CSV table of C-alpha atoms in Angstrom, one decimal:
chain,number,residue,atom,x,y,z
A,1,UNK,CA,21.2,37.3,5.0
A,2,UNK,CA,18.2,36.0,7.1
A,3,UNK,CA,14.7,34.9,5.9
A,4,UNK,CA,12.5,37.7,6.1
A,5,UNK,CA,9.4,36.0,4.8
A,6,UNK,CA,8.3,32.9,6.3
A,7,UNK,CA,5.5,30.1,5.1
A,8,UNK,CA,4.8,26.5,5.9
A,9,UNK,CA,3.3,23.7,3.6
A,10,UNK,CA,3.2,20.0,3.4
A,11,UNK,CA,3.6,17.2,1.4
A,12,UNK,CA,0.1,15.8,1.3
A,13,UNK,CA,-0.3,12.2,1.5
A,14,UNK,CA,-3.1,9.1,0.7
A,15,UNK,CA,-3.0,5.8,0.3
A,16,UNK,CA,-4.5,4.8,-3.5
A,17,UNK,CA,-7.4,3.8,-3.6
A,18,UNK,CA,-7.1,0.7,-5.4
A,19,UNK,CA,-5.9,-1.1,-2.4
A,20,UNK,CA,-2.4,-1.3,-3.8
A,21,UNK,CA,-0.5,0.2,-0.5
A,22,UNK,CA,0.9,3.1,-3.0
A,23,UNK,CA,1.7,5.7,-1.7
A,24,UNK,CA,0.3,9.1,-3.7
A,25,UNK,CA,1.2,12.8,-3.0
A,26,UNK,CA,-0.9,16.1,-3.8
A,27,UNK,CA,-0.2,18.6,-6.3
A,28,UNK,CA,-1.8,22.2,-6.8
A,29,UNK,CA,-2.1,23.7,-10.1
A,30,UNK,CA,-1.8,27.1,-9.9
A,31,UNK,CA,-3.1,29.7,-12.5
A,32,UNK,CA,-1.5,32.9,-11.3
A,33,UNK,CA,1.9,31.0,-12.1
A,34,UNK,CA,1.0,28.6,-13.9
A,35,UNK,CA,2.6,26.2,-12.1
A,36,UNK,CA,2.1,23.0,-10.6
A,37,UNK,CA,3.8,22.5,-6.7
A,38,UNK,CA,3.4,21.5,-3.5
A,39,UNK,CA,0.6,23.6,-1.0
A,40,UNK,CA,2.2,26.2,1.0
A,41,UNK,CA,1.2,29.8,1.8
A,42,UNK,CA,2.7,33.0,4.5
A,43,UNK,CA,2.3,32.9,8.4
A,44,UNK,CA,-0.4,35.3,9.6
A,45,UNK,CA,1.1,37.7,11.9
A,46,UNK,CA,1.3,35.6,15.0
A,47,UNK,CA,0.9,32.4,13.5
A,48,UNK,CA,3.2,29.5,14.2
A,49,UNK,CA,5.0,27.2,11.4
A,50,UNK,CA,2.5,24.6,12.3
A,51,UNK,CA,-0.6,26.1,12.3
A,52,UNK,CA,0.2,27.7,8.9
A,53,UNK,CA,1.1,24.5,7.0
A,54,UNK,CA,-2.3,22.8,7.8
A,55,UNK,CA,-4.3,25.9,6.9
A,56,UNK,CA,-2.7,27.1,4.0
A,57,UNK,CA,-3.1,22.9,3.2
A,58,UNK,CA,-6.6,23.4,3.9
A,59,UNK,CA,-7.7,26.6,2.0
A,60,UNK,CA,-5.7,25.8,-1.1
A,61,UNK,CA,-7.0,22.1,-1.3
A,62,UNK,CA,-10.3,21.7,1.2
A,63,UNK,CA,-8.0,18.7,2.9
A,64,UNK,CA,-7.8,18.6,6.2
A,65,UNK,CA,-4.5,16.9,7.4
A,66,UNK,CA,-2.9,15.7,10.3
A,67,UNK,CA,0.6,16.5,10.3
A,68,UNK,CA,3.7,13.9,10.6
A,69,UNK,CA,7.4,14.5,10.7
A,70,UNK,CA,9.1,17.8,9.7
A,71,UNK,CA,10.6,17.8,6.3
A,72,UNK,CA,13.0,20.2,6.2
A,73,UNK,CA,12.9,23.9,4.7
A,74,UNK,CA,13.6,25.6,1.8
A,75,UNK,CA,15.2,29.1,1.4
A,76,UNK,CA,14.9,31.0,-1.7
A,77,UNK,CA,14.8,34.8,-3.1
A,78,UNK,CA,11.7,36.4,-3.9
A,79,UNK,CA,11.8,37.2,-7.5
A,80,UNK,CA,11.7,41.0,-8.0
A,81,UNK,CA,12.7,42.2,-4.2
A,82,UNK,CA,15.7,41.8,-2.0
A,83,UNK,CA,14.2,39.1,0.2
A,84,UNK,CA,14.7,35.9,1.4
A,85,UNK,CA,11.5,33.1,1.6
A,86,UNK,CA,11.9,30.3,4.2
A,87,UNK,CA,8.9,28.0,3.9
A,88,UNK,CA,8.7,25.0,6.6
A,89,UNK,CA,7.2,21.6,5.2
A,90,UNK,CA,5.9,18.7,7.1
A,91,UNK,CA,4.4,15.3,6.1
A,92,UNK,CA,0.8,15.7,6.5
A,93,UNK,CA,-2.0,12.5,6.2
A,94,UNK,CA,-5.7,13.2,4.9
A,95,UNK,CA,-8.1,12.8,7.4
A,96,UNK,CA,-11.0,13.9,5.5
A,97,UNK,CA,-12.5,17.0,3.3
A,98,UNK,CA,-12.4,17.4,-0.8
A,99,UNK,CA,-10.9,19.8,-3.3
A,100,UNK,CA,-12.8,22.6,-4.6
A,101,UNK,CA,-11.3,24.8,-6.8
A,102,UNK,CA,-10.6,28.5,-5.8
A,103,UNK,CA,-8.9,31.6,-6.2
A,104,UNK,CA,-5.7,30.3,-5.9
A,105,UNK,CA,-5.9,26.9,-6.6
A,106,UNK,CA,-7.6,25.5,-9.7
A,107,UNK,CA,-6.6,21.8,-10.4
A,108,UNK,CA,-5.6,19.4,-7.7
A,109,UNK,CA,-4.2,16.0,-9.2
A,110,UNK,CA,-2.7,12.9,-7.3
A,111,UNK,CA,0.1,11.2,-8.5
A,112,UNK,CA,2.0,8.2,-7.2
A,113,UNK,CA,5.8,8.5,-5.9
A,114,UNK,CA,7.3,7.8,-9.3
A,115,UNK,CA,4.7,10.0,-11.5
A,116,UNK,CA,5.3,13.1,-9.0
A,117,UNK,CA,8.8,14.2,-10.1
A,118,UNK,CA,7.8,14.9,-14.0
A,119,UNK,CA,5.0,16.9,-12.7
A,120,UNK,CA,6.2,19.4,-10.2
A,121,UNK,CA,7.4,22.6,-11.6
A,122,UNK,CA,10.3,23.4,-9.3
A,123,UNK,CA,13.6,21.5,-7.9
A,124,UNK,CA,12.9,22.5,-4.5
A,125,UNK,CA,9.8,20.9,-4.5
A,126,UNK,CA,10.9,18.0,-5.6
A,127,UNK,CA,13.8,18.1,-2.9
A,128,UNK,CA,11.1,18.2,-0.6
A,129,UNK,CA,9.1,15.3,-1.7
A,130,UNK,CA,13.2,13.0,-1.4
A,131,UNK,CA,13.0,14.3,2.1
A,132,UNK,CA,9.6,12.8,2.4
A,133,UNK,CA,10.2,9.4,0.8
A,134,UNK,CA,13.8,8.4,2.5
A,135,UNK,CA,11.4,7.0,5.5
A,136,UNK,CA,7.9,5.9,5.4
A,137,UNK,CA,5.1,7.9,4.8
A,138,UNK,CA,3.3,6.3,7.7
A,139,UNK,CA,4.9,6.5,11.3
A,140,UNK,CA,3.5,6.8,15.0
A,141,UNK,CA,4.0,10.4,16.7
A,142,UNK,CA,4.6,11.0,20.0
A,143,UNK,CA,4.3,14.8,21.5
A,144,UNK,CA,6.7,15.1,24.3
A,145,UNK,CA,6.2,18.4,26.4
A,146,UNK,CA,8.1,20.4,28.6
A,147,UNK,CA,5.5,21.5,31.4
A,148,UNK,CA,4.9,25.4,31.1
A,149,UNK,CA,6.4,28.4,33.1
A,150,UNK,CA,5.7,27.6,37.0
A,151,UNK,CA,7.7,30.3,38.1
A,152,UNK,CA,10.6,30.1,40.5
A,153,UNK,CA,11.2,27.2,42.7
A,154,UNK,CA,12.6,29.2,46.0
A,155,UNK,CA,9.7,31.3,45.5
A,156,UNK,CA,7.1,28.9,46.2
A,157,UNK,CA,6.5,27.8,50.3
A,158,UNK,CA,4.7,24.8,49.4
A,159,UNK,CA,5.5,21.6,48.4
A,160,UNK,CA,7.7,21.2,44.9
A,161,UNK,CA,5.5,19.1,43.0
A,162,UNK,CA,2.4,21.4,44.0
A,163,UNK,CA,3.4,24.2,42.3
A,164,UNK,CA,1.6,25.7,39.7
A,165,UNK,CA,1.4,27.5,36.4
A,166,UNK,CA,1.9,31.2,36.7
A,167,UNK,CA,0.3,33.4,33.7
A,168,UNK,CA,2.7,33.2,31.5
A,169,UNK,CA,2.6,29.5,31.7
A,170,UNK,CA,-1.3,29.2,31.2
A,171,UNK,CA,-0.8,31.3,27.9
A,172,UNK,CA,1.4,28.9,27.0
A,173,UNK,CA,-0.5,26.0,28.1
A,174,UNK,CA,-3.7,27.6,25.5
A,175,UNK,CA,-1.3,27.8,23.0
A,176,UNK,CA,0.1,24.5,22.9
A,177,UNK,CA,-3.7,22.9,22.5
A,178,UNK,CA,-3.9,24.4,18.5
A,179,UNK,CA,-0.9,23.0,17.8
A,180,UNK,CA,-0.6,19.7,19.4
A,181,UNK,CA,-3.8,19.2,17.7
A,182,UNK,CA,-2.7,19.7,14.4
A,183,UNK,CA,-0.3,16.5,14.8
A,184,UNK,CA,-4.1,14.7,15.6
A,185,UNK,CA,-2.8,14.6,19.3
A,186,UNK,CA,-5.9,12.3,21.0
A,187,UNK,CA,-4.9,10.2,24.3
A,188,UNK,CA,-2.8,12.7,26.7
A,189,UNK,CA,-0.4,11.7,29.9
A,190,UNK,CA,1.6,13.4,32.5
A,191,UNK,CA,4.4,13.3,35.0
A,192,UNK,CA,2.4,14.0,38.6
A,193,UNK,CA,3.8,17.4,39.5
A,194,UNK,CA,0.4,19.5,39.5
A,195,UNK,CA,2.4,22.1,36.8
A,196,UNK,CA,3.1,19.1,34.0
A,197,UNK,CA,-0.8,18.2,34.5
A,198,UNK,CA,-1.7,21.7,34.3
A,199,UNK,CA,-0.1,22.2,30.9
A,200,UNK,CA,-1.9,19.4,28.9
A,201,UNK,CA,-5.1,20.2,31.0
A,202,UNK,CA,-6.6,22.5,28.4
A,203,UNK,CA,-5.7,19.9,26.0
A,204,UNK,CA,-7.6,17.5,27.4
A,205,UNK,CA,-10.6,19.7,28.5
A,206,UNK,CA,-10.8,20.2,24.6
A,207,UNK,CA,-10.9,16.8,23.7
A,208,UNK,CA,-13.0,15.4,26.2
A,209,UNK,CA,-10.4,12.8,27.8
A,210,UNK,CA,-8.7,12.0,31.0
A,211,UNK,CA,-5.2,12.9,31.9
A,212,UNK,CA,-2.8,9.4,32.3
A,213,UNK,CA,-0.8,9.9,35.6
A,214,UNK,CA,3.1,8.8,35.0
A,215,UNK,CA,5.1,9.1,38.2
A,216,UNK,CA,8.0,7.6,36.8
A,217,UNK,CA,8.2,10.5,34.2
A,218,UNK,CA,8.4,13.1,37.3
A,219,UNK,CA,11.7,14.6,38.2
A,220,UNK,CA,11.7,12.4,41.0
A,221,UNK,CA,10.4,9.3,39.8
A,222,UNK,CA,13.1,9.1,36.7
A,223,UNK,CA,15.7,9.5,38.9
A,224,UNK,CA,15.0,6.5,41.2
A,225,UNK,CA,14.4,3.9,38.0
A,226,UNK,CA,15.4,5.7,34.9
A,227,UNK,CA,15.5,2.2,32.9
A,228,UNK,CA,11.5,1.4,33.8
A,229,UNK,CA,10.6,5.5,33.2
A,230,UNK,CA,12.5,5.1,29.8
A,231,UNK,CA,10.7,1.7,28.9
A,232,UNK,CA,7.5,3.3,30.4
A,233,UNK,CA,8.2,6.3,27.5
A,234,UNK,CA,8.3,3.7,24.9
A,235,UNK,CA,5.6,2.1,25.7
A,236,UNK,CA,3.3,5.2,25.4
A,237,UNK,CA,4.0,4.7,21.2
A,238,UNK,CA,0.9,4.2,19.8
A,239,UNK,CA,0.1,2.9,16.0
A,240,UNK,CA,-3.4,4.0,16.5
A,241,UNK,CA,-3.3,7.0,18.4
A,242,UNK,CA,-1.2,10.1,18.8
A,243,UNK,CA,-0.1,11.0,22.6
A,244,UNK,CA,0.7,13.5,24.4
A,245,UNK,CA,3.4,13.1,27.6
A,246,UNK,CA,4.3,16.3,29.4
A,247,UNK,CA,7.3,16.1,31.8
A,248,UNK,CA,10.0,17.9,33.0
A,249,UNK,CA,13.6,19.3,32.3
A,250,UNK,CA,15.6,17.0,34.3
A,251,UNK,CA,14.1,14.3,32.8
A,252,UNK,CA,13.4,15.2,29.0
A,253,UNK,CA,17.0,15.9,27.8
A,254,UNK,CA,18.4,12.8,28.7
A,255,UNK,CA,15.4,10.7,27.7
A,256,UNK,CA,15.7,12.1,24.2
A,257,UNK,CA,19.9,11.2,24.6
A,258,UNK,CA,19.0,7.5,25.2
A,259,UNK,CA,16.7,7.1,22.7
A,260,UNK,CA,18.5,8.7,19.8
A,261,UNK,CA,21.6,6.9,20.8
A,262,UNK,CA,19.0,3.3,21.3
A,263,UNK,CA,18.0,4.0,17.7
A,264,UNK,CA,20.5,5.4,15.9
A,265,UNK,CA,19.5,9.3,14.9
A,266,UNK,CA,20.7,12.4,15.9
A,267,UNK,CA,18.8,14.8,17.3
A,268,UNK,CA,18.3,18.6,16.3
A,269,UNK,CA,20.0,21.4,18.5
A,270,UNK,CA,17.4,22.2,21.2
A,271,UNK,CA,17.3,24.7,24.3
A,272,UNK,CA,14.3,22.2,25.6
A,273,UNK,CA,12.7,25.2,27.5
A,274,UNK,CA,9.4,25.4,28.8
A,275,UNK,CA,6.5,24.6,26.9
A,276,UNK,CA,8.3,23.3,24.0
A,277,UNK,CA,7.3,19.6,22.3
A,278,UNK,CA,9.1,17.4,20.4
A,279,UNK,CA,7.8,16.1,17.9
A,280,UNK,CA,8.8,11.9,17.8
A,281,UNK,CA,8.4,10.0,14.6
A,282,UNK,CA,8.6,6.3,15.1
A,283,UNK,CA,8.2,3.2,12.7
A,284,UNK,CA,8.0,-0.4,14.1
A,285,UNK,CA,8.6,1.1,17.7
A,286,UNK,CA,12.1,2.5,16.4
A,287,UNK,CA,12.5,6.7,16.6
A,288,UNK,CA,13.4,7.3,12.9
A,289,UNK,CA,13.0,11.1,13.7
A,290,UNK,CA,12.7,14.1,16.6
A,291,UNK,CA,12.1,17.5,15.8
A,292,UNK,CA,11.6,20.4,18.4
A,293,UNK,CA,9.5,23.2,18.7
A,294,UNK,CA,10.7,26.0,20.5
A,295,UNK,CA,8.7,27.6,23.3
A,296,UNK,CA,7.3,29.9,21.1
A,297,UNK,CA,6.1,26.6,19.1
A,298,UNK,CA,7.7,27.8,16.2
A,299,UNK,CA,10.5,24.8,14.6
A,300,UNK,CA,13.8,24.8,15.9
A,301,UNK,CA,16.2,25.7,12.8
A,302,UNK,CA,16.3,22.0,11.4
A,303,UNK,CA,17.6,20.3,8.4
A,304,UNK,CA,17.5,22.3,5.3
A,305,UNK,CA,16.5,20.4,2.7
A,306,UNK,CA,19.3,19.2,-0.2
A,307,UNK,CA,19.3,16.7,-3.0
């Protein structure tokens, strides 16, 4: 039996305060239930998994997050109906805000990683918060995108890497700019072809910066020196900013091959279709983790989360 209700949440994250390095995590009291859990909340009718998890973080807790690697997601029955709940969760970092309490949410307390286990209310919560401490809290992201619908290539009479966007993939390219922000995406880059710079173009429009030009990402340019273009990928892992590289799907597939195998993970099943991202978690310059979001930016079926 498939989900039929779907949410997103996040296992909130700060460093203490006391300059310690520890690591604490936010939990919600909650008075309806009189529980205490992780944030989460519904998708709104056309909402994607990401955009849901940071604001259902931000109206139940005022925090406004940026959002890490993918946790995993829980599937449950909906107590009193013949339903199924599958709620998404990601790591998510404060950036800023404060909690005020609300209709939904009247206590918000931090606990460290070894106080947060006694407090949460259910076991799938605390599954949630294992998934979230078997790596670091802190890694770099890198957004990798497949370039948006261009339409057919024996369709166009001018040159290849001229071709451009057709509508479809300029809604796509609008969509992608809410939720590549949501992972704090700041510094963007693309392969040459005018249809991987038109993708990230609204992007960048939004956020006030210039597009990096990457030949050696293109099609073209991977094939003729794949061992610099794959370096050249690495290299764009930033500890102190989040980046965006859009390229293309000769290119993209086996990239993500060569790394997972360089580092050791495996990777999620993926269709790599266009406009989808992967998601690239990294620590110390090694991948520790690669999620995909689908075209329709909505998470591929990934882990389910287990003891």
């Amino acid at each position: 039996m498939q989900a039929n209700i779907h949410a997103a949440g996040a296992v909130v994250w700060r460093y203490a305060a006391d300059g310690s390095g520890a690591i604490e995590i936010a939990v919600i009291h909650r008075p309806k239930y009189e529980d205490w859990s992780l944030p989460k909340g519904k998708l709104d009718p056309g909402e994607t998994p990401v955009l849901a998890a940071v604001r259902e973080v931000a109206e139940e807790t005022g925090l406004h997050c940026r959002l890490g690697r993918y946790l995993g997601h829980v599937t449950y029955p909906v107590p009193g109906h013949r339903k199924l709940k599958r709620v998404y969760y990601w790591a998510a970092e404060v950036i800023d805000g404060a909690f005020a309490a609300n209709t939904e949410v009247d206590e918000l307390i931090w606990l460290r990683l070894d106080q947060v286990m006694d407090e949460l209310s259910y076991p799938m919560d605390r599954q949630v918060v294992r998934a979230f401490t078997r790596l670091p809290a802190e890694t770099s992201t890198l957004l990798l995108v497949r370039h948006a619908k261009a339409g057919r290539r024996d369709r166009y009479s001018g040159p290849d890497d001229q071709r451009p966007l057709e509508r479809a993939g300029r809604r796509q390219s609008a969509a992608l700019v809410p939720n590549l922000r949501a992972f704090g995406a700041g510094e963007i880059y693309s392969a040459d072809p005018l249809r991987c710079v038109q993708t990230v173009a609204p992007l960048a429009e939004e956020l006030g910066v210039e597009i990096g030009i990457e030949p050696l990402l293109s099609e073209s340019g991977y094939a003729a020196a794949p061992e610099q273009a794959r370096e050249r990928a690495r290299s764009l892992v930033s500890d102190t900013a989040v980046r965006v590289l859009c390229s293309q799907g000769e290119v993209i597939p086996d990239l993500m091959r060569w790394w997972a195998e360089r580092d050791g993970i495996t990777l999620p099943p993926a269709r790599n279709r266009k406009g989808s991202v992967w998601v690239l978690s990294l620590v110390a310059g090694r991948l520790v983790a690669a999620d995909h979001l689908d075209r329709s930016l909505s998470i591929d079926v990934g882990p389910t989360v287990t003891e």
